[in-house]
CSV table of C-alpha atoms (C1' of nucleotides) in Angstrom, one decimal:
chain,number,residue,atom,x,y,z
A,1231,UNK,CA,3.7,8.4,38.1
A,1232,UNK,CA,0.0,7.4,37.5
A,1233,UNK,CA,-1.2,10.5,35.9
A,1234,UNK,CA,-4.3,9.4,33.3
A,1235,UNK,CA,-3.8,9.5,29.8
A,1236,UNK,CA,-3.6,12.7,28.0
A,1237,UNK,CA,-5.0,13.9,25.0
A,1238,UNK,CA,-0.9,13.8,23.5
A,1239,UNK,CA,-1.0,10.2,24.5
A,1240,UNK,CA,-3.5,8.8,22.9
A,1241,UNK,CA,-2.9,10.5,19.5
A,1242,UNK,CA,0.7,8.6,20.2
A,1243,UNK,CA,-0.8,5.3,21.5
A,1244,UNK,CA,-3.3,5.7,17.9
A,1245,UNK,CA,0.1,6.2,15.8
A,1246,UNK,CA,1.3,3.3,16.7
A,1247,UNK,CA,-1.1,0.4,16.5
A,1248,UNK,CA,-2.0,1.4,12.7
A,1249,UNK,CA,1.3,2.6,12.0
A,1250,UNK,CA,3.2,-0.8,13.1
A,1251,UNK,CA,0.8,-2.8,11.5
A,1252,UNK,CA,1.7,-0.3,8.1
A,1253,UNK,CA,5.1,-0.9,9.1
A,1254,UNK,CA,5.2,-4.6,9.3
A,1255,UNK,CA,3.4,-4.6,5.9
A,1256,UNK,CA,5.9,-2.7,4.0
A,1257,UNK,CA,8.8,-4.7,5.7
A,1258,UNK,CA,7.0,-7.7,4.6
A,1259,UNK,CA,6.7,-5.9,1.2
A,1260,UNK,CA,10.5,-5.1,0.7
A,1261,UNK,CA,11.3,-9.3,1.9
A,1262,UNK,CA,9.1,-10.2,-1.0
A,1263,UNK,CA,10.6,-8.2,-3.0
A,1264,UNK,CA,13.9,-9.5,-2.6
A,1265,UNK,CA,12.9,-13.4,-2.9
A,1266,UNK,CA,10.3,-13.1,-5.5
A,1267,UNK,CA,12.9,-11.1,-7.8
A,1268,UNK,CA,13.8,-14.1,-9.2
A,1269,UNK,CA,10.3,-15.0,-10.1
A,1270,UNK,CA,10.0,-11.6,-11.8
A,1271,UNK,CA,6.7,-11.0,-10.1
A,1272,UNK,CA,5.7,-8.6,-7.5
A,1273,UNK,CA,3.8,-9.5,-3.7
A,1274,UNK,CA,0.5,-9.1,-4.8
A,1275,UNK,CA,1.1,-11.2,-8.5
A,1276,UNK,CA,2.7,-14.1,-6.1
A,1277,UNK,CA,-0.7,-13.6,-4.4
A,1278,UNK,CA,-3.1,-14.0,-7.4
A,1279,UNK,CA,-1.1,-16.8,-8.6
A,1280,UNK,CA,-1.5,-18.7,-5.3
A,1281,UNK,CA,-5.1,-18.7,-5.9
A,1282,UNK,CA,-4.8,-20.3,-8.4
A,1283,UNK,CA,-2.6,-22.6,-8.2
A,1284,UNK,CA,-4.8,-23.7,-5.8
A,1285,UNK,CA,-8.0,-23.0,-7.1
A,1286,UNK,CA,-7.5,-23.2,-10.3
A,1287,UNK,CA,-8.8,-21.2,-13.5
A,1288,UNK,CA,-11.0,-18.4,-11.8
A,1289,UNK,CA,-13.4,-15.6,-13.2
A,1290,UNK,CA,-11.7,-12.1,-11.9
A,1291,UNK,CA,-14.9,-11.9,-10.0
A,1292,UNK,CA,-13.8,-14.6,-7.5
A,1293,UNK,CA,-10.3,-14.1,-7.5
A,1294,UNK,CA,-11.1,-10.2,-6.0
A,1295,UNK,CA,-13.0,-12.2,-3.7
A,1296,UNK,CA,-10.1,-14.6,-2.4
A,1297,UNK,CA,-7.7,-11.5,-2.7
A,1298,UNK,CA,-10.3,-8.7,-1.0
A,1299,UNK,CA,-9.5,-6.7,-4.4
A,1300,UNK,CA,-11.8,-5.4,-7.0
A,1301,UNK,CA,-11.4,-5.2,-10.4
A,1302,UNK,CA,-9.7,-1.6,-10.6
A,1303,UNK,CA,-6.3,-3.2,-9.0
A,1304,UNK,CA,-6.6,-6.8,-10.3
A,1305,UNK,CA,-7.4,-5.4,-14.0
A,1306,UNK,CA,-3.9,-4.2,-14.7
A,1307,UNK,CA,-2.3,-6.5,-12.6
A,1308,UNK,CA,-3.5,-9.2,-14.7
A,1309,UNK,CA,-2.7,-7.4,-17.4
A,1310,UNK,CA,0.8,-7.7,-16.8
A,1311,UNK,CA,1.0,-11.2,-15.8
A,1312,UNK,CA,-0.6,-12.1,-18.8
A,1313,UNK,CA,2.0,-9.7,-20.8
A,1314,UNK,CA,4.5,-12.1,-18.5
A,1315,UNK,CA,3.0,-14.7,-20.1
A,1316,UNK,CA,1.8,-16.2,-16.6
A,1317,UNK,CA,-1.7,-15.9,-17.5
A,1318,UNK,CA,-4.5,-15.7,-20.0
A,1319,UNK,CA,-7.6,-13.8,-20.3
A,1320,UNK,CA,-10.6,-15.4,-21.9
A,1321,UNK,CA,-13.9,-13.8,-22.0
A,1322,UNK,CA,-16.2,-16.7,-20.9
A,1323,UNK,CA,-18.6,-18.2,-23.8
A,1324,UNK,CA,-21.1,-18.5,-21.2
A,1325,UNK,CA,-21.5,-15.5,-19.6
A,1326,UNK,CA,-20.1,-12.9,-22.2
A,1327,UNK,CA,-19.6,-10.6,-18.7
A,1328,UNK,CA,-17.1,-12.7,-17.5
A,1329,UNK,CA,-13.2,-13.0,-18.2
A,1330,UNK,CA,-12.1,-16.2,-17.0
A,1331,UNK,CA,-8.4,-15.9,-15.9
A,1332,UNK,CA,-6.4,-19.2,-16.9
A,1333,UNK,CA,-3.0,-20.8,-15.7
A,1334,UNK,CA,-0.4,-21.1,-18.9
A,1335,UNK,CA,2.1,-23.5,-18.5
A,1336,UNK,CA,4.6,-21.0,-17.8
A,1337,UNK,CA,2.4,-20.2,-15.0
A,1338,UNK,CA,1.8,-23.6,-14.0
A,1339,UNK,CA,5.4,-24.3,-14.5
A,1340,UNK,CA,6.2,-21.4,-11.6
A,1341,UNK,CA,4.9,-23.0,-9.1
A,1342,UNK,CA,7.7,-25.5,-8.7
A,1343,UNK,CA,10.1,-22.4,-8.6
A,1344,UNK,CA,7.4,-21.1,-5.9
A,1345,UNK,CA,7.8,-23.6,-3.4
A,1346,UNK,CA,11.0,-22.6,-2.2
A,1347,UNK,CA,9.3,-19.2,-1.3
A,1348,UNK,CA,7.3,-20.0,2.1
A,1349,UNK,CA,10.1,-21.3,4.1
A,1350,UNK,CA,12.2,-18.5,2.9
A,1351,UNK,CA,9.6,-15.9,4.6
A,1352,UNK,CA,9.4,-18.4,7.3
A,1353,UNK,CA,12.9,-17.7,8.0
A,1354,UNK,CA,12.5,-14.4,7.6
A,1355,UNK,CA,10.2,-13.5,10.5
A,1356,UNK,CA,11.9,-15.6,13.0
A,1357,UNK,CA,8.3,-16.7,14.0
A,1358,UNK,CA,7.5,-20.1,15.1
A,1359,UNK,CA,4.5,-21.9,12.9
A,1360,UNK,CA,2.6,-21.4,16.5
A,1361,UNK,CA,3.7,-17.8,16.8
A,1362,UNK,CA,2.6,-16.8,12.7
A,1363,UNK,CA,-0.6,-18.5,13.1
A,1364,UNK,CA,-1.9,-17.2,16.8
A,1365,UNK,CA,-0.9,-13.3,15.3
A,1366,UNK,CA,-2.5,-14.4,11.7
A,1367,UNK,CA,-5.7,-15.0,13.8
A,1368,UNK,CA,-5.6,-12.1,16.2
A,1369,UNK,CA,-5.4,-9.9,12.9
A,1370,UNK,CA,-7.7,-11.8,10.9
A,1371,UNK,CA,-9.9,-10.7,14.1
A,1372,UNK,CA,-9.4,-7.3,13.8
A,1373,UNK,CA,-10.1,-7.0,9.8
A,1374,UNK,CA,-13.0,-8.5,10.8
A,1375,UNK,CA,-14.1,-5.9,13.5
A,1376,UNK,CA,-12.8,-3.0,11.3
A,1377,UNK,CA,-14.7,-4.9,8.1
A,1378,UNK,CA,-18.0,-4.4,10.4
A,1379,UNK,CA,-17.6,-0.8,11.6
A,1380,UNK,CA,-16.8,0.5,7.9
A,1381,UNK,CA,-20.6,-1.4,6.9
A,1382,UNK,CA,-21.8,0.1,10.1
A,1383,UNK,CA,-21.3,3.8,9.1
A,1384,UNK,CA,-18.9,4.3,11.7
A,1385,UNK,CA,-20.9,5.1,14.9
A,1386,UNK,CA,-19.3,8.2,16.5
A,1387,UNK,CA,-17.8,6.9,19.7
A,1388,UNK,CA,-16.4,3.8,21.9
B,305,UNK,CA,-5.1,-37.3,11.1
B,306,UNK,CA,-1.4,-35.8,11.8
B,307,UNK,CA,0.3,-36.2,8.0
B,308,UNK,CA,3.6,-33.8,8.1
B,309,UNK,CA,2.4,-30.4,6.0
B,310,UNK,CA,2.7,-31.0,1.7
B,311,UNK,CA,3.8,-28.1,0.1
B,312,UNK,CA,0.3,-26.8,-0.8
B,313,UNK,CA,0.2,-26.5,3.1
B,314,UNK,CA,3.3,-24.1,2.7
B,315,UNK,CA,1.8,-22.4,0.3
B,316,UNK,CA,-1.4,-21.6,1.6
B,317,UNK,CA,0.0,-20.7,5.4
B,318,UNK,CA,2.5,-18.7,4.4
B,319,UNK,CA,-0.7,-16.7,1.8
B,320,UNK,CA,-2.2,-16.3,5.3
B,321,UNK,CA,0.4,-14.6,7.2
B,322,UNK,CA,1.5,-11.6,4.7
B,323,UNK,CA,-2.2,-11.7,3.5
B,324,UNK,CA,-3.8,-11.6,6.6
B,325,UNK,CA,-1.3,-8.7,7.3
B,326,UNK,CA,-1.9,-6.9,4.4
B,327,UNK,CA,-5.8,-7.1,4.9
B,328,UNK,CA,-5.7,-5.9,8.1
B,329,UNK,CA,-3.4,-3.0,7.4
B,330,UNK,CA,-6.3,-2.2,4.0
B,331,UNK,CA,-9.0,-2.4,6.3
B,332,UNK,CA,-7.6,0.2,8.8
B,333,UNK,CA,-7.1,2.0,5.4
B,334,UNK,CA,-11.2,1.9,5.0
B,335,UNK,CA,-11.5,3.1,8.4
B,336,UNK,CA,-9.7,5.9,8.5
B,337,UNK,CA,-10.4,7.2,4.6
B,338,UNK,CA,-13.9,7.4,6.7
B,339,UNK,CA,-12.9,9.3,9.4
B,340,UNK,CA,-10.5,11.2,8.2
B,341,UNK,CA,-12.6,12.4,5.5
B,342,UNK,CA,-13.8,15.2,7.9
B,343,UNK,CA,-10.4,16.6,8.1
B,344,UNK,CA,-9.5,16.7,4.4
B,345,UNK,CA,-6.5,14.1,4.4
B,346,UNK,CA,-5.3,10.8,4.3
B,347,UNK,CA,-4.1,8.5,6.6
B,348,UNK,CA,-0.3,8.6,5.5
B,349,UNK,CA,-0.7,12.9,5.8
B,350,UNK,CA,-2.3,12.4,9.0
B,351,UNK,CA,1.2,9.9,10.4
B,352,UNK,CA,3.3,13.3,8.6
B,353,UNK,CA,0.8,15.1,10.8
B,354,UNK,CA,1.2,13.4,14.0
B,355,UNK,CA,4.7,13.5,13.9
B,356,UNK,CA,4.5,17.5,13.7
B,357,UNK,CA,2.2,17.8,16.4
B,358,UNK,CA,4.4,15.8,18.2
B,359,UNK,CA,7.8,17.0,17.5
B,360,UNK,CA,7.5,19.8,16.2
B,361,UNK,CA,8.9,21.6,12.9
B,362,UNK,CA,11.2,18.9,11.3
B,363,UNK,CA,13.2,18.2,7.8
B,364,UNK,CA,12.2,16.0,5.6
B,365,UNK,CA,14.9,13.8,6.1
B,366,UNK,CA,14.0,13.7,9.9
B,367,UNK,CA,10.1,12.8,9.0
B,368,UNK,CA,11.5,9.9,7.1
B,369,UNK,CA,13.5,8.5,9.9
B,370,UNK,CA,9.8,8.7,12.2
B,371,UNK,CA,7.7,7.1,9.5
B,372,UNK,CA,10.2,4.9,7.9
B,373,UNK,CA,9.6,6.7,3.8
B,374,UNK,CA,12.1,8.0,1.9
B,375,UNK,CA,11.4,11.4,-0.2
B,376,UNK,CA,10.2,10.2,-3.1
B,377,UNK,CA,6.8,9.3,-1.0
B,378,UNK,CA,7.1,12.3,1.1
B,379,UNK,CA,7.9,14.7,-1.5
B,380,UNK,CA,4.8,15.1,-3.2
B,381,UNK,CA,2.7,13.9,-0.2
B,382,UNK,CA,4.1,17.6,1.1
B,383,UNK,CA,3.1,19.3,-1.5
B,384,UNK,CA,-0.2,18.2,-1.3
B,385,UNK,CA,-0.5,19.1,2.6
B,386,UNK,CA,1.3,22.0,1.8
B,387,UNK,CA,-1.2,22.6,-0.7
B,388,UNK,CA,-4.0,22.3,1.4
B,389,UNK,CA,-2.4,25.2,3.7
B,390,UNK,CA,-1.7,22.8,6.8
B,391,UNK,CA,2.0,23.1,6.2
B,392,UNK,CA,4.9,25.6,4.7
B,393,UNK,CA,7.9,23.8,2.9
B,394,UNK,CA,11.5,25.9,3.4
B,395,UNK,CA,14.8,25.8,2.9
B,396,UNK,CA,17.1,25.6,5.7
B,397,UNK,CA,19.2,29.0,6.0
B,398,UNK,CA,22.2,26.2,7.8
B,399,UNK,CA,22.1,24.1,4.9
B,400,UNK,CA,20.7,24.5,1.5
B,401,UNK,CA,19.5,21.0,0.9
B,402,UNK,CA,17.5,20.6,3.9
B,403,UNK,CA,14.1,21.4,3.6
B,404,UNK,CA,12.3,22.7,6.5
B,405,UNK,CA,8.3,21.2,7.1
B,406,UNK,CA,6.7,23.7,9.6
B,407,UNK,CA,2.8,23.5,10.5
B,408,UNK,CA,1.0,26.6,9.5
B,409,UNK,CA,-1.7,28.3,12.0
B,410,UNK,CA,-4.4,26.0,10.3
B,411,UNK,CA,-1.6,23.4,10.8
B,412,UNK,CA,-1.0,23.8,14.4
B,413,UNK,CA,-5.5,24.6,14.8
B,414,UNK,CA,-6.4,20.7,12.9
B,415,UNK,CA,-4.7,19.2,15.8
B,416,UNK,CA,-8.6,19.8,18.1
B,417,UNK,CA,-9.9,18.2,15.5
B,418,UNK,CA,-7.9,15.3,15.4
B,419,UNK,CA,-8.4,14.6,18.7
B,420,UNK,CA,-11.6,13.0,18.3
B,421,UNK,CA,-9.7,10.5,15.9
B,422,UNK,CA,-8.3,7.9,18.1
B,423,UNK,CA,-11.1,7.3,20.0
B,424,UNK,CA,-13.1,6.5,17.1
B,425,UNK,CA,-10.5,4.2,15.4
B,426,UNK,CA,-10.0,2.6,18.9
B,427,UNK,CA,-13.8,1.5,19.1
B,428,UNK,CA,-13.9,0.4,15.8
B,429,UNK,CA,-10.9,-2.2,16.7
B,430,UNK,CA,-13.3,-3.5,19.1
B,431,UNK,CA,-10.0,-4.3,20.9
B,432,UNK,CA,-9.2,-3.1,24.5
B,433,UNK,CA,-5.2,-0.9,25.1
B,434,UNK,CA,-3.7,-4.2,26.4
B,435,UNK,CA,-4.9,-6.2,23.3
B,436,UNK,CA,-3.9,-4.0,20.8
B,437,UNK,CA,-0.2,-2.7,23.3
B,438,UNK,CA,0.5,-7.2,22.5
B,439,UNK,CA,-0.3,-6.9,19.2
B,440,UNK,CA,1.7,-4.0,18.4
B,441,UNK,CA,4.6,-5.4,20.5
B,442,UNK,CA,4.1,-8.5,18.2
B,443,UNK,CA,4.0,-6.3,15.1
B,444,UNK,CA,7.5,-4.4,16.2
B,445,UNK,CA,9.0,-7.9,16.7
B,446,UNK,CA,7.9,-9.0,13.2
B,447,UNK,CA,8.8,-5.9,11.3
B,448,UNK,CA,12.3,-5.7,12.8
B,449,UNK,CA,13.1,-9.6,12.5
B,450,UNK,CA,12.2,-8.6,8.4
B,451,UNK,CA,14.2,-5.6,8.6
B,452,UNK,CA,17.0,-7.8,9.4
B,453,UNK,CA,16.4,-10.4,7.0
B,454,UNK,CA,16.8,-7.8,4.1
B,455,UNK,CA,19.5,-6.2,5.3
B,456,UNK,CA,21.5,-9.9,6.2
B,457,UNK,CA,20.6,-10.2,2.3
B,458,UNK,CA,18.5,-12.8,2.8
B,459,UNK,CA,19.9,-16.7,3.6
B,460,UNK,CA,18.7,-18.6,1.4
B,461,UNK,CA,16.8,-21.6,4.2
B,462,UNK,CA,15.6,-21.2,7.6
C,1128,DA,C1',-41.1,-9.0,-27.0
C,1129,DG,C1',-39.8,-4.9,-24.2
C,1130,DC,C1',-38.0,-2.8,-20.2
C,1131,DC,C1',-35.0,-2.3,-16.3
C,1132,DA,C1',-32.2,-3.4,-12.2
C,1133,DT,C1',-28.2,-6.0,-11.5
C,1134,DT,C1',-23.9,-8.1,-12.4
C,1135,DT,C1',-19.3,-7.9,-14.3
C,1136,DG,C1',-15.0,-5.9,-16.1
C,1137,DG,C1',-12.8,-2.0,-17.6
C,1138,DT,C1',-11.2,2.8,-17.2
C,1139,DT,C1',-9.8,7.1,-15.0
C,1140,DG,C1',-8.0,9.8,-11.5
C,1141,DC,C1',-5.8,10.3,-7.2
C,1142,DG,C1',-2.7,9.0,-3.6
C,1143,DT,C1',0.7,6.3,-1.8
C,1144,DA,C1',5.4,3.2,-1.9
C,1145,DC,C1',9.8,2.5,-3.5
C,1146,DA,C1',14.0,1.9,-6.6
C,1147,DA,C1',17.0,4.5,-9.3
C,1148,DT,C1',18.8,8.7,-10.9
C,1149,DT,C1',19.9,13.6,-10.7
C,1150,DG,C1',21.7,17.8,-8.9
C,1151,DA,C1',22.8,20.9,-5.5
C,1152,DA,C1',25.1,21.6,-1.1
C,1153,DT,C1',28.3,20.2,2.4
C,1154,DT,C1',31.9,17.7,4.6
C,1155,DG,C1',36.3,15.6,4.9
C,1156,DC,C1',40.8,14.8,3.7
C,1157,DG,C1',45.2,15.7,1.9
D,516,DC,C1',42.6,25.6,-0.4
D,517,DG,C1',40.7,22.0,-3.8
D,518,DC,C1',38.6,17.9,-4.9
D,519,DA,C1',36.2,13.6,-4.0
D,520,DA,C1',32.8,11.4,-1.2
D,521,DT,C1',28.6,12.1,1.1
D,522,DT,C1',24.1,14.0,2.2
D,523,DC,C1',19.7,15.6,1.1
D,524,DA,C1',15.7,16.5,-1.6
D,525,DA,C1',13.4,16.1,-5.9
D,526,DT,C1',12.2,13.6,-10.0
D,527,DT,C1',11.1,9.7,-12.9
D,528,DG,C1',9.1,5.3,-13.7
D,529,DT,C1',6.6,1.3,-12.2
D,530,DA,C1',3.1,-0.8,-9.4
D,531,DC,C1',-0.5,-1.2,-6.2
D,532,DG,C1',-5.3,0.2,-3.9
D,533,DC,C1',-9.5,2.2,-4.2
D,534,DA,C1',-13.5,5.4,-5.4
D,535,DA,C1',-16.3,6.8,-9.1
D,536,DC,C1',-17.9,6.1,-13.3
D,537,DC,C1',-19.0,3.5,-17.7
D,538,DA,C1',-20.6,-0.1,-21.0
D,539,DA,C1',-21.9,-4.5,-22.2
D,540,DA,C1',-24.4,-8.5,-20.9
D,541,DT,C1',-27.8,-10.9,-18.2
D,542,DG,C1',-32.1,-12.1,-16.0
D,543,DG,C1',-36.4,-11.1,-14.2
D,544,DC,C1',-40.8,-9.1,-14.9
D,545,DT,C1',-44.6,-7.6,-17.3
DNA sequence: AGCCATTTGGTTGCGTACAATTGAATTGCG
DNA sequence: CGCAATTCAATTGTACGCAACCAAATGGCT
């Protein structure tokens, strides 16, 4: 009744921490998709327009930065929400490295459409505002610890 | 000091919830691309792997209940484990449209190796089992309260 | 000025995810 | 038995996510 973990269970135990945190992203994913079919954008274009809506105009440079995405996923994407006529792309006249991305009006126009979106998640989860923001911390904490061990070359053991 | 939240509040907590979510579940991604690397797969073949270990030889259909994907994931992800000789794809002799995933030899023999895995990842949470047993309890919670929400086809408010 | 490391986006290739469709096999029902 | 509905896997098409590589532009340094 007390027997020390196995081998078995820890491979289980392992499974599940990733694997409900995977889980609990996808299910997020498919809740998005239902309310943001309206919008006609996907979870991660609701994303980069969030930044800037509140940022404002932003080189692709800083919006990976907000985002934690580099320019191989946010290249396309942009792509398409400029082809949704969301966005523009402007090389900057400054720095001829740089492509500034830029709100339309459409894309400002979005936001009002937008708004109804949070409390909808809200809903969704069942979670208290307490609740969402004592788990947003916890796993803002562990990003952060698995952030450090990636840079650290992943020493071998506990 | 204590103004009720605008709707740029919404906006930005409810970025922070999925977001934070969906940074956490990326960076576990970095962390096991790392580790896994070793063993020659991914993190979504090595969940299709643990399941095996643990169950046993199992239809698709069966693996998709465990990891929550549907075929069209799992389909070519098979063929690529398949391909790497860990696993044999077969028809069912009872019925025709099942198909059978069994671990080969050099299946069943990457399981030592794995066993180092959790350990690893565990230490690069920086988490101890309680913390991360509350957090996936948490995750559980979330994930079937959005399950729900889809299937309820979504209410429109809170 | 000339050279070179760095910065910045873009592209390619691979591997998930998932909706929608297809097609074969099976089951259930009259 | 015969046929319609269902089940199951595969396929197709779209969209991330990321590593690896590439090219243009910049800035520092001599």
């Amino acid at each position: 009744m007390d027997t020390p973990p196995t081998t078995t269970d820890w491979l289980r135990l392992d499974q599940q921490i990733c694997f409900s945190l995977n889980a609990a992203s996808r299910a997020f994913g498919s809740v998005y998709r239902v309310i943001l079919k309206d919008l006609g954008i996907t979870y991660p274009q609701y994303l980069v327009m969030l930044v800037l809506w509140e940022h404002g105009d932003l080189p692709v440079k800083k919006l990976g930065e907000h985002l934690r995405l580099d320019s191989g996923t946010l290249s396309p994407l942009l792509k398409r929400l400029e082809a949704a006529g969301l966005v523009r792309r402007e090389r900057s006249a400054r720095d001829e490295r740089s492509v500034e991305v830029r709100l339309t009006e459409q894309g400002v126009a979005l936001r009002e459409r937008a708004e109804r979106v949070p409390r909808r998640i809200a809903a969704a989860t069942n979670f208290d505002v307490d609740e969402i923001s004592a788990l947003r911390a916890r796993l803002d904490q562990l990003t952060s610890a698995l952030d450090a061990a990636v840079h650290a070359e992943l020493p071998d053991e506990g």
